[in-house]
C-alpha atoms as an extended CHARMM CRD file, in Angstrom:
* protein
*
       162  EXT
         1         1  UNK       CA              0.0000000000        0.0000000000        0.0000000000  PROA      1               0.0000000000
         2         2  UNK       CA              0.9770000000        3.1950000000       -1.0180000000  PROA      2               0.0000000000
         3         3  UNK       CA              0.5050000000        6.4760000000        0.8130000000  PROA      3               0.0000000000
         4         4  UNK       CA              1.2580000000       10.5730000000        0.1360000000  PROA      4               0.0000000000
         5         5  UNK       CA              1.4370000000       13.1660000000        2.7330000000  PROA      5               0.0000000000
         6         6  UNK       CA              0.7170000000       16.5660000000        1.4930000000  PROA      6               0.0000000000
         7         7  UNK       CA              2.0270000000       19.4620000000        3.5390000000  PROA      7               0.0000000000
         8         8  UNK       CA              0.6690000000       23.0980000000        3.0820000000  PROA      8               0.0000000000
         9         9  UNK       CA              2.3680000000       26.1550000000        3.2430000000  PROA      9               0.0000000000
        10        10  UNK       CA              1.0370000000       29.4120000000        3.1800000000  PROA      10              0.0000000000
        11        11  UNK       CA              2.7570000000       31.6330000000        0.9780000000  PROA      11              0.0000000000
        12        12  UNK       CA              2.7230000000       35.2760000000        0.6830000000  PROA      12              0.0000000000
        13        13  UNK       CA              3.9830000000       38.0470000000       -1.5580000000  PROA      13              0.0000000000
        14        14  UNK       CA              4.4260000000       41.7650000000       -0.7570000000  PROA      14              0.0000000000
        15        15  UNK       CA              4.1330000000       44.3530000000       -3.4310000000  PROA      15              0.0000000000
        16        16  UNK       CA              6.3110000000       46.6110000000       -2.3040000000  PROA      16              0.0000000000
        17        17  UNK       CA              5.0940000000       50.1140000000       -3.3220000000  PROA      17              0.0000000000
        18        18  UNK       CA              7.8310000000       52.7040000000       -5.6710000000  PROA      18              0.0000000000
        19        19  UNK       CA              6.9400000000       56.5000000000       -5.4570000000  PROA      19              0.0000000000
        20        20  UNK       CA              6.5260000000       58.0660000000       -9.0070000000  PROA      20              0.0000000000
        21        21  UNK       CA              9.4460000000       59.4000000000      -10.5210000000  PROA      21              0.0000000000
        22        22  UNK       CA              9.8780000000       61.3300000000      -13.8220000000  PROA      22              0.0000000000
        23        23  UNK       CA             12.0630000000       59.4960000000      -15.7920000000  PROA      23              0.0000000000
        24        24  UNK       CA             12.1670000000       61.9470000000      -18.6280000000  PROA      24              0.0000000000
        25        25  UNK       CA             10.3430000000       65.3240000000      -19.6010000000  PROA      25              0.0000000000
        26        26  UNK       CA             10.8010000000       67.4830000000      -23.4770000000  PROA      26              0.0000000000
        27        27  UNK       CA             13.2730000000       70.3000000000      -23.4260000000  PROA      27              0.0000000000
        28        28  UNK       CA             12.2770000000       73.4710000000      -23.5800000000  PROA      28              0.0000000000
        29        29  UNK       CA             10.7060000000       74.6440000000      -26.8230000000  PROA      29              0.0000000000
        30        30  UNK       CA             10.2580000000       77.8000000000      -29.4510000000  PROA      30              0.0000000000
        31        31  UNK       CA              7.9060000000       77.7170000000      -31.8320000000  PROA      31              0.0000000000
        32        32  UNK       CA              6.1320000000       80.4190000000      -34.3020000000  PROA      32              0.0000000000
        33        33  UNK       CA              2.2960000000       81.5850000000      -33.0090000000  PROA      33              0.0000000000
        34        34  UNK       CA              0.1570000000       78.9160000000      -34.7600000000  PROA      34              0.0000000000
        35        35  UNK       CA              2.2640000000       75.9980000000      -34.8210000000  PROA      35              0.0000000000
        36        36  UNK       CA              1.3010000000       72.7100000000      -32.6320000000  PROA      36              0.0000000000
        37        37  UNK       CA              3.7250000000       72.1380000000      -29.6440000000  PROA      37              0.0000000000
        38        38  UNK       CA              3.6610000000       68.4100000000      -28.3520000000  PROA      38              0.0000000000
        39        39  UNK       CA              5.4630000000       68.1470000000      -24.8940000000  PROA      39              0.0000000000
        40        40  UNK       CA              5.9550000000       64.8850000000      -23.2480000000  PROA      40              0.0000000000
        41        41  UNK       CA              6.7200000000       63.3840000000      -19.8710000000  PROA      41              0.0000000000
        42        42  UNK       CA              7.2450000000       59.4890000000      -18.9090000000  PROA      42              0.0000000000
        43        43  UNK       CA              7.1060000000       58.4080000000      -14.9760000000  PROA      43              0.0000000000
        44        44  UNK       CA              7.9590000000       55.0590000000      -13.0870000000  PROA      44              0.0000000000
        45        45  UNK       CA              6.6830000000       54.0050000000      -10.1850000000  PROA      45              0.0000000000
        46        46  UNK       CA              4.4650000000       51.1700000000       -8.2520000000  PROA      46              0.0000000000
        47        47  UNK       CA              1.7380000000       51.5990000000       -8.4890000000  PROA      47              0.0000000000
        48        48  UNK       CA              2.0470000000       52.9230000000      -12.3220000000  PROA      48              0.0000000000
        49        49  UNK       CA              1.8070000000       56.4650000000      -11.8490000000  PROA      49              0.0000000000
        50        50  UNK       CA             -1.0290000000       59.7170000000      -13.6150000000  PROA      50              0.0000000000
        51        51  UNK       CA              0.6900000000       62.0670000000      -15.3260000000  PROA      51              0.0000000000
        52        52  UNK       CA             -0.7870000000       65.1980000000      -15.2600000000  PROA      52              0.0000000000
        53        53  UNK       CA             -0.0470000000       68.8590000000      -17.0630000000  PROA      53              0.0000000000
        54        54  UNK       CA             -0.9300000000       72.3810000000      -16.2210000000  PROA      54              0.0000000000
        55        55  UNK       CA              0.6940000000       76.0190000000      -17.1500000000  PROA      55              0.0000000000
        56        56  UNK       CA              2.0870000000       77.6760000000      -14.1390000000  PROA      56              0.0000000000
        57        57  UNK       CA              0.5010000000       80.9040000000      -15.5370000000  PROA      57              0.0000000000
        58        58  UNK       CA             -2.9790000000       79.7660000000      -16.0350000000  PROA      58              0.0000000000
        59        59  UNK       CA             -3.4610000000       77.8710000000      -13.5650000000  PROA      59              0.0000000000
        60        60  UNK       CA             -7.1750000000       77.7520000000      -14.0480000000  PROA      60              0.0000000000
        61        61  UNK       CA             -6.8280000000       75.7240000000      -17.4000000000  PROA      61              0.0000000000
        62        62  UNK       CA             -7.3080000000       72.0490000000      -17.5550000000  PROA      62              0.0000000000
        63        63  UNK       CA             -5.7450000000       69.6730000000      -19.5980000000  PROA      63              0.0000000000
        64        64  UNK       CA             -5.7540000000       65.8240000000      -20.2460000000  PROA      64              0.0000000000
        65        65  UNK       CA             -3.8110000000       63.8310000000      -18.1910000000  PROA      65              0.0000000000
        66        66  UNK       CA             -1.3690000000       61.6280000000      -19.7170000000  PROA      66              0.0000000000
        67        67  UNK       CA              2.3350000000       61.3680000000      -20.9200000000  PROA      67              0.0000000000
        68        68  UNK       CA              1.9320000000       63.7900000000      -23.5280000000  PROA      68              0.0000000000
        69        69  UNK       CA              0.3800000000       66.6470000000      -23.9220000000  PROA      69              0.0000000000
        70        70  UNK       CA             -0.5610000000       67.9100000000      -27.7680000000  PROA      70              0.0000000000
        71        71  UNK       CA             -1.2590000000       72.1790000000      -28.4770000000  PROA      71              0.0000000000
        72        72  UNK       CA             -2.6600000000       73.1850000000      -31.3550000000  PROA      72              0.0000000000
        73        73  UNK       CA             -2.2950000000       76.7590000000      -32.9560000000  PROA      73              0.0000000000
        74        74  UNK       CA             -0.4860000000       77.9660000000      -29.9530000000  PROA      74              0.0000000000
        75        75  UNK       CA             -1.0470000000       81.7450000000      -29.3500000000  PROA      75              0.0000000000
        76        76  UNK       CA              1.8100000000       84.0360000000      -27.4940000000  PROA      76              0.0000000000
        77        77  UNK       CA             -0.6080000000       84.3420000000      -24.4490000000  PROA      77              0.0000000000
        78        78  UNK       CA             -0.0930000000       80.6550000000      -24.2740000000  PROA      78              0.0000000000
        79        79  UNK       CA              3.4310000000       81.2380000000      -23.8230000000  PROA      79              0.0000000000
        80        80  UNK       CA              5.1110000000       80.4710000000      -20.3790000000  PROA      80              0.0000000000
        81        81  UNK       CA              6.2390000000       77.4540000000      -18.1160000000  PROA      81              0.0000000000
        82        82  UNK       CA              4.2590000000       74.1350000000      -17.9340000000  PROA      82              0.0000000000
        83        83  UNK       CA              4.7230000000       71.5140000000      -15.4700000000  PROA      83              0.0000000000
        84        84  UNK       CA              4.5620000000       67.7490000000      -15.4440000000  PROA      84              0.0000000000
        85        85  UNK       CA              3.1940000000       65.6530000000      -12.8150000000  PROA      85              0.0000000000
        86        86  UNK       CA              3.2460000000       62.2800000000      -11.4680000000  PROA      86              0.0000000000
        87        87  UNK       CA              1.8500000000       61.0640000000       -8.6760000000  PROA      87              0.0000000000
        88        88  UNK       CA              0.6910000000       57.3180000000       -7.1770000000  PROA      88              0.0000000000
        89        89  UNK       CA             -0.1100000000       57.9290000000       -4.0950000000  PROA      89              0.0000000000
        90        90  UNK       CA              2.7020000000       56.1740000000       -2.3510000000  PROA      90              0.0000000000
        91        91  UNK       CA              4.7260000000       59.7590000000       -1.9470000000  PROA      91              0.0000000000
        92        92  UNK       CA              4.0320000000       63.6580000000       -2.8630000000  PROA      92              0.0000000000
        93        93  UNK       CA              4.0050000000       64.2520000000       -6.6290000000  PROA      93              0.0000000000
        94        94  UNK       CA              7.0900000000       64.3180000000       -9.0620000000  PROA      94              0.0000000000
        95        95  UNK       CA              7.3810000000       67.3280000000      -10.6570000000  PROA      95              0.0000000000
        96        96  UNK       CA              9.5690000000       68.8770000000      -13.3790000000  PROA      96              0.0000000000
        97        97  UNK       CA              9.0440000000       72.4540000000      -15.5740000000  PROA      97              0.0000000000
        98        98  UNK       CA              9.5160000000       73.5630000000      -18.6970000000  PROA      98              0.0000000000
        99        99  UNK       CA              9.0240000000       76.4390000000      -20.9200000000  PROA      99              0.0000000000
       100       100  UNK       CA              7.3450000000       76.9560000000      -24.0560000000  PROA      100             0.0000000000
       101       101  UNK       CA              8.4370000000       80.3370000000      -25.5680000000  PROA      101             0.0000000000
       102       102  UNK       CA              6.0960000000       81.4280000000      -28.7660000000  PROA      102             0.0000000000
       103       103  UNK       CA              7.8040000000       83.8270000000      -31.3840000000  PROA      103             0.0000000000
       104       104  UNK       CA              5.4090000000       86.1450000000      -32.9400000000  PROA      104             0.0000000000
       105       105  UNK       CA              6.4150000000       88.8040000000      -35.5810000000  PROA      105             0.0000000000
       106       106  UNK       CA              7.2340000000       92.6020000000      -34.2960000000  PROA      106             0.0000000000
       107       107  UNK       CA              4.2840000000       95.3210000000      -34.2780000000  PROA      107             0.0000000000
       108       108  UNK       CA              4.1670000000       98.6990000000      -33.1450000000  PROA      108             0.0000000000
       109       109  UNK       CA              1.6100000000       99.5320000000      -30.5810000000  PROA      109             0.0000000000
       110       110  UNK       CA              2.3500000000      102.8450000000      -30.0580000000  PROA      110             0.0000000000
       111       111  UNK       CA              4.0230000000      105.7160000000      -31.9030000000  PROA      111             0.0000000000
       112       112  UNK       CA              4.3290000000      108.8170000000      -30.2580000000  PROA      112             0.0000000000
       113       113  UNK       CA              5.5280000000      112.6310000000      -31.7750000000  PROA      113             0.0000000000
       114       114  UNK       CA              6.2970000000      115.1260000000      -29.2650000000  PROA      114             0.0000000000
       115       115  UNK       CA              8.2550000000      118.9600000000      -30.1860000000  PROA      115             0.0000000000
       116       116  UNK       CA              9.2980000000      121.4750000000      -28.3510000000  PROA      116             0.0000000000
       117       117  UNK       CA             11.2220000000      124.9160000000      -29.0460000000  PROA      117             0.0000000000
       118       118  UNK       CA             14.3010000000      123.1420000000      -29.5480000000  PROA      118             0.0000000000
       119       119  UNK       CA             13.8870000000      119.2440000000      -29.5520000000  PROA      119             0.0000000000
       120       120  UNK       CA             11.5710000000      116.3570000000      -31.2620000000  PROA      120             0.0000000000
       121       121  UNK       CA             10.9490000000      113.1050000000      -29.2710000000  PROA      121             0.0000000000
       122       122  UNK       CA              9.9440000000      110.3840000000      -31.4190000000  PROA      122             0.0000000000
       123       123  UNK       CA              8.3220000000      107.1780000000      -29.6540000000  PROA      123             0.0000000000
       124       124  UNK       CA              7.6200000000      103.6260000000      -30.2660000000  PROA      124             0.0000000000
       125       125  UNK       CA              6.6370000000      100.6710000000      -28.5690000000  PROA      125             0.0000000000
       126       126  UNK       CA              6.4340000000       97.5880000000      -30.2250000000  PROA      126             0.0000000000
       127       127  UNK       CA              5.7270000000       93.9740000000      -29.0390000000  PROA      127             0.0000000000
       128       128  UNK       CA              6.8670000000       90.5200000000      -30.6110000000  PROA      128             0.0000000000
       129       129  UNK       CA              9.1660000000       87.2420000000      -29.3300000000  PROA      129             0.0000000000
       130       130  UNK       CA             11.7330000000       87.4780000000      -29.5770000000  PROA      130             0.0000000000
       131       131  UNK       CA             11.9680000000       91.6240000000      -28.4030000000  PROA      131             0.0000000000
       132       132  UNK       CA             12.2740000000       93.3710000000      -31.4350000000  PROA      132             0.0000000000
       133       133  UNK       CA             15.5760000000       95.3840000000      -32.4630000000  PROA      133             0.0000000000
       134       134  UNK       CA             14.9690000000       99.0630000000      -33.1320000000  PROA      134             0.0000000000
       135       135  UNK       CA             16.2480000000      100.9930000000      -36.2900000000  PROA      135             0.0000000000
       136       136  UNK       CA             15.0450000000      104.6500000000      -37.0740000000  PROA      136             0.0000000000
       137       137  UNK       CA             14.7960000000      106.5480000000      -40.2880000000  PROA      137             0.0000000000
       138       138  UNK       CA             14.2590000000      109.8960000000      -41.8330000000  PROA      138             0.0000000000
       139       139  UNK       CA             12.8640000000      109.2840000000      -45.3620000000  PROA      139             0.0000000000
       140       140  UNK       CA             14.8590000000      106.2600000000      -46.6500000000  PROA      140             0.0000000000
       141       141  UNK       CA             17.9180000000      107.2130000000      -44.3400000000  PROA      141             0.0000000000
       142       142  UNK       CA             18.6370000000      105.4190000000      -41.2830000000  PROA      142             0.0000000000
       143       143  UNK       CA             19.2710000000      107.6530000000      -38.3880000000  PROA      143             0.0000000000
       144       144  UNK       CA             21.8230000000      106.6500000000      -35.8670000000  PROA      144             0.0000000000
       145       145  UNK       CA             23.3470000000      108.4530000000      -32.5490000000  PROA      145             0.0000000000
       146       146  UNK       CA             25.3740000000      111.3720000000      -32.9710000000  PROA      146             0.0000000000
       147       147  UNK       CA             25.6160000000      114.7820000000      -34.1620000000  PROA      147             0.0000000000
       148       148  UNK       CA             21.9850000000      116.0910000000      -32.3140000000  PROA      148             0.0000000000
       149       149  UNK       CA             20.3380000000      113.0080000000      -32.7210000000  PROA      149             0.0000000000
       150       150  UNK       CA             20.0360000000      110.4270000000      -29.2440000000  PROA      150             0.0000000000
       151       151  UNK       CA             18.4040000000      106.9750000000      -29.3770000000  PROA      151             0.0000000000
       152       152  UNK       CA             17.7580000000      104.8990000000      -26.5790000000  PROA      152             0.0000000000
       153       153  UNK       CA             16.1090000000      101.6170000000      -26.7720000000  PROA      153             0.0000000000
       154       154  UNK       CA             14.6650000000       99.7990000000      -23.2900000000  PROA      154             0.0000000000
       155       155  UNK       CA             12.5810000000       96.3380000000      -23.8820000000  PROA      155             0.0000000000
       156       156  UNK       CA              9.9520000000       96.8980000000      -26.1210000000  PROA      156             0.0000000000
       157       157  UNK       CA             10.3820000000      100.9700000000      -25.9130000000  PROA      157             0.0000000000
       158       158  UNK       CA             12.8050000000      102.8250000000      -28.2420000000  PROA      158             0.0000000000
       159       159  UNK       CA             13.2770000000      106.5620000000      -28.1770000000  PROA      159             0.0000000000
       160       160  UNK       CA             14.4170000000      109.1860000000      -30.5890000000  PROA      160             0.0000000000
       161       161  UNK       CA             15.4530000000      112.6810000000      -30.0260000000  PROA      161             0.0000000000
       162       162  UNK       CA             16.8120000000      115.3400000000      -32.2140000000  PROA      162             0.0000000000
């Protein structure tokens, strides 16, 4: 006669729990007004972690979560830094920034003509990304410092006086 004993053992296994960690995030990035920007930004962790996006300026504006995040026709108020987040619930949130910078051609906003007695004062004030560069003319002749004539240029302001 044959016989088997059969032992049982109770085995157990412990998940042991990884905080989220950004394991990669886009560079920064340029791009014209209009274009599409695509940004992305890959986690680890145990339990797999959300990704989630959301511009540090507009804070009020939702997007999708996910590991990338897709613009289309970007305008230059979109411009600024975005951040990436991941988060599983084992620690606080991974986080990393980046910026998005949008070029837009120069225009002129302002253009102000002032004279005195003795002096002219010529104004202009311009926006566009990057800051425009400044060049004034009389007629078809570019004007340049010297010899009664001052220009001063600050951000997006540029003066002129003669």
């Amino acid at each position: 006669m044959f016989s088997a004993w059969c032992l049982l053992v109770p085995l157990s296994c412990a998940l042991s729990a990884v905080p989220a960690m950004i394991s990669s995030v886009s560079s920064d990035v340029s791009v014209m007004e209009g274009g599409n920007v695509s940004l992305f930004c890959t986690a680890r962790g145990k339990p797999e972690p959300t990704v989630s996006w959301r511009a540090v300026n507009h804070p009020a504006k939702k997007y999708p979560s996910g590991e990338q995040l897709d613009i289309r026709g970007i305008a230059r108020e979109q411009a600024g830094e975005y951040e990436c987040s991941a988060q599983n619930g084992v620690s606080a949130p991974s986080t990393k920034t980046l910026r998005v910078t949008v070029n837009y051609p120069p225009t002129i906003r302002e253009m102000k003509f002032t004279r005195s007695a003795l002096t002219a004062l010529l104004r202009c004030d311009a926006l566009g990304a990057p800051t425009p560069a400044f060049e004034w003319y009389r007629g078809s002749k570019r004007l340049t410092a010297g010899h009664g004539t001052r220009i001063q240029t600050l951000g997006s302001h540029s003066w002129s006086w003669h």
